[in-house]
Amino acid sequence: LDAAAMDAVEHFWQQTGERHAQRAHDLTRPILPPADLYLPPQALREHLNRSRRVELVAADSEHAQALDIAAVPGIPAQPHATPAQALAAQLAACAGTVLLAADSPGRREMLRELLAAAGHEAVNVADWAALLRLHAARGPDSMRLALTMAPLSAGFALPQTGITVLSEQELAGERVRQERRRRGAARDPEAVLRDLTELSIGAPIVHVDHGVGRYLGLVALDVGGSAGEFLAIEYAKGDKLYVPVAQLGLISRYSGAAPELAPLHSLGGDAWERAKRKAAEKVRDAAAELLAIHAERAARGGVELRADPALYAQFAAGFRFEETPDQQAAIDAVLADLAAPRPMDRVVCGDVGFGKTEVALRAAFVVAMAGLQVAVVVPTTLLARQHFRTFSERFSGLPIRIAQLSRMVSAKEAAEVRKGLTDGTVNIVVGTHALLAKSVAFAELGLLVVDEEQHFGVAHKERLKALRADVHVLTLTATPIPRTLQLALTGVREMSLIATPPVDRLAVRTFIMPFDTVVIREAIQRERFRGGQVFCVVPRVEDLPRMAERLRAIVPEARMIAAHGRLAPTELERVMTEFGDGKYDILLSTNIVESGLDMPAVNTLVIHRADMFGLGQLYQLRGRVGRGKQRGYAYLTWPQTHRLSAGAEKRLTVMQTLDALGAGFTLASHDLDIRGAGNLLGDEQSGHIREVGIELYQQMLEDAVAEIRVGEGRRADTERDWTPNIALGLPVLIPETYVKDLPVRLGLYRRVGALGSDAETEAMAAELVDRFGPLPAEVENLLAIVALKRACREAGVEKLEAGPKGMVVTFRRNAFRNPAGLVGWLGAKGGLVRLRPDHKLAISREMDLPARLATARDVLGNLGRIAAQAAAA
């Protein structure tokens, strides 16, 4: 270890000893001495000195050249090549022994399959010695292929030895790079709402054809010689329904009312059909009214705004970070909206610190440079102050005048700002609800940015509605209110979801516990020792003096300053500026720091009386720390003698479970479950939502909107719910011996059923291997059947049956899109495939299980190609 590392080890050892000394006197909770848990510094140094050292060098460095290390031989780009063809081309450029390095066991198995498709066989090697043995055993002119696990970004060649190392990124290119960045982060908004993994036994559940029942779990059944798992649902009078896991798309959670109030239906009864019919009538009325509002807004027209490419590139270069894929997609969507001939109404939903402000900055640049005004409305003076500084910094050097309108500016300045907005000399204004006053008038408002809309009251939202009638609107939120979420998912308002965390962002560690002076002192001291700062938040101004006294007793050496909403604007400005400049270690405040503040140096948060805060407030407060590359820590505490209420305990428990990056949207979906979708257009919708559940109501509303939009030149996909039926006699399930946890297994079934491409299937297979081990035959069958279902949809095949004596293919509605092409293909098959009088295709020959899969792939591939020819024509 170098000197800096040893200093850190010594410091850690000293801190650990101090913490043990503070706790050693507590005989009710005895703890082990540090030496029983850790190696002392000297022992650690001796242990490491006995180990081998690996030195990494760049392939083009002088040291590498001295070692005769070269870059991998390059090959020309092949834009239309399949992965197997690209791999074969890369291997053709190599000689000797080639080692392929995959990121994980799952990716290694995918590489093995690619090699097999390219006609190559590879051997697994665990270390370099095994590779050298393999290399020595090969023939003089033969190539040997080996596979190992090593997350390399680039390979290298050793010309003198004849060994080449290729990384998976070099082999699969952009797809693997995107997969690495996307891993664990990508989220589909509707998938969050429709996730079934949170179901507990006895919870109400909705089947689209049979109504509301109670979930009984997964059961394994053997049907027609084919083993599979089924979701069991109990209905009224004890009737049970078993739903194949392949049809989980027909199932949704029931969240229209409290679980115990869910209206259970009877199997075979007409109550469910009546409820659906009534809901469908109301849904169509609601969809028509929603679209009328949308159409009225679109009919007003808007100015098509585009930025000068050179100026825009220069402005974008001012962003100090690399855009995440989701963030770039949101920016592109906003720019496309601004360039369209109708006003934008887009919601950007992203977790705290995921880069929503940059999306607003890019939009503001386009609008302001086009000569129109931009209004940024925020809920607090501190956030207005921060946004004003951010906008001023990014627009410096441009002919754009930026102003602030909030409690922090004097009456004289506020009057000048209002005058500038009226005469058009102010281009961008950042403000609180003061911007919504009737005394504020704009010369030509082009863009309204609403940040954290959930903090605005009803009166403010009515004023926002009046402002947004003819202008572009961009709403930024981490936890969208149910009505916004509902409108966005319906398609009436567009939504962009930023779920990819910034590079090197770490999840905040959250501790829920009674206030412990030793733990809080350790947390504050650790933050101070790593050069950071601390937020300490209490619910009321009256709590500040008492907490200040406790903190001075716990950490007398820490510098502390207090802030709250009752301070004079100039005093609050001074406090925040001095704390931001690092003059203090602790900012003791009320929840005025909740919204949007970006202080990367603050990475520890203590919330006392956390039981007095709402779930959204706690989540937003926690988002104030861990915004840089440092790990953030949040301590949610309450007095030792205080007993938590049931509601507070539930909120704090949810906070501890929502510990993953990008959980804000999940929190919003919890809110949608708890509070319902709210009043979309009127109270009359709520009864129908209770009858059919929010998720099915949402889907019905989306379908109704899609149908009505056919008149607007949009194609309604009214048949998206049909599911091909495939019966090949194969065992299709995820065995309990492979994935023991039932909710996890259920979630995997749902994800597998939603796979939309071969690349997604490949990634899913790799993930399963990484998490649970090599794929059993039943899981391989499941993935194969899902791929066949995609092929069935493309070919218009409703049913595919196969047995030992042959196969029968049934077309949807007994019709095929390209009859002439089908006849030509049947003629070319020479009688091997025939069309029966009932319009079904029949293949008569003996087939074992592997042959059934291969034949199904071949037939569906040909039918899909023929059907696509008709669509192209």
Short mmCIF file of N, CA, C and O in Angstrom, two decimals, residues 66 129 151 232 235 307 359 384 412 434 436 493 623 653 785 796 801 850:
data_model
loop_
_atom_site.label_atom_id
_atom_site.label_comp_id
_atom_site.label_asym_id
_atom_site.label_seq_id
_atom_site.Cartn_x
_atom_site.Cartn_y
_atom_site.Cartn_z
N ALA A 66 7.34 -2.19 -24.37
CA ALA A 66 8.49 -2.94 -23.87
C ALA A 66 8.11 -4.38 -23.57
O ALA A 66 8.92 -5.30 -23.72
N ALA A 129 -2.95 -19.30 -16.18
CA ALA A 129 -2.20 -20.55 -16.30
C ALA A 129 -2.97 -21.57 -17.13
O ALA A 129 -2.41 -22.27 -17.98
N PRO A 151 -14.54 -8.07 -16.76
CA PRO A 151 -15.23 -6.92 -17.37
C PRO A 151 -14.26 -5.92 -17.99
O PRO A 151 -14.07 -4.81 -17.52
N ALA A 232 -53.09 -18.88 -9.22
CA ALA A 232 -54.39 -19.30 -8.69
C ALA A 232 -55.15 -18.10 -8.15
O ALA A 232 -54.60 -17.30 -7.39
N TYR A 235 -62.46 -16.79 -6.44
CA TYR A 235 -63.57 -15.87 -6.64
C TYR A 235 -64.66 -16.11 -5.60
O TYR A 235 -64.51 -16.96 -4.71
N ALA A 307 -33.30 25.82 -32.51
CA ALA A 307 -32.10 26.57 -32.16
C ALA A 307 -31.07 26.47 -33.27
O ALA A 307 -31.04 25.50 -34.04
N VAL A 359 -32.61 19.59 -18.56
CA VAL A 359 -33.63 19.52 -19.62
C VAL A 359 -34.31 20.87 -19.75
O VAL A 359 -34.53 21.38 -20.86
N ALA A 384 -35.69 29.01 -5.85
CA ALA A 384 -35.65 30.12 -6.82
C ALA A 384 -34.26 30.73 -6.86
O ALA A 384 -33.72 31.04 -7.94
N LYS A 412 -38.27 47.27 -4.69
CA LYS A 412 -37.86 48.07 -5.85
C LYS A 412 -37.43 47.16 -7.00
O LYS A 412 -37.82 47.35 -8.16
N ALA A 434 -44.95 34.17 -6.44
CA ALA A 434 -45.05 35.60 -6.75
C ALA A 434 -45.22 35.82 -8.25
O ALA A 434 -45.83 36.81 -8.68
N LEU A 436 -47.13 34.17 -10.05
CA LEU A 436 -48.51 33.85 -10.40
C LEU A 436 -49.49 34.95 -10.01
O LEU A 436 -50.70 34.80 -10.18
N ARG A 493 -51.08 13.99 -21.73
CA ARG A 493 -49.84 14.75 -21.55
C ARG A 493 -48.68 13.80 -21.84
O ARG A 493 -48.70 12.64 -21.45
N GLY A 623 -33.18 13.20 -0.83
CA GLY A 623 -32.56 13.49 -2.12
C GLY A 623 -31.59 14.66 -2.10
O GLY A 623 -30.91 14.93 -3.09
N THR A 653 -41.08 2.74 7.20
CA THR A 653 -40.75 1.43 6.62
C THR A 653 -40.65 1.53 5.10
O THR A 653 -39.73 0.98 4.47
N ILE A 785 -40.51 -20.14 -26.02
CA ILE A 785 -41.95 -19.98 -26.27
C ILE A 785 -42.30 -18.49 -26.37
O ILE A 785 -43.12 -18.08 -27.21
N GLY A 796 -49.49 -13.18 -37.52
CA GLY A 796 -50.95 -13.27 -37.40
C GLY A 796 -51.42 -14.66 -37.08
O GLY A 796 -52.51 -15.07 -37.48
N GLU A 801 -50.12 -25.67 -32.48
CA GLU A 801 -50.15 -26.93 -31.73
C GLU A 801 -49.23 -27.93 -32.41
O GLU A 801 -49.18 -28.00 -33.64
N PRO A 850 -37.17 -31.40 -29.63
CA PRO A 850 -36.31 -30.39 -30.30
C PRO A 850 -36.79 -30.08 -31.72
O PRO A 850 -36.74 -28.93 -32.17
#
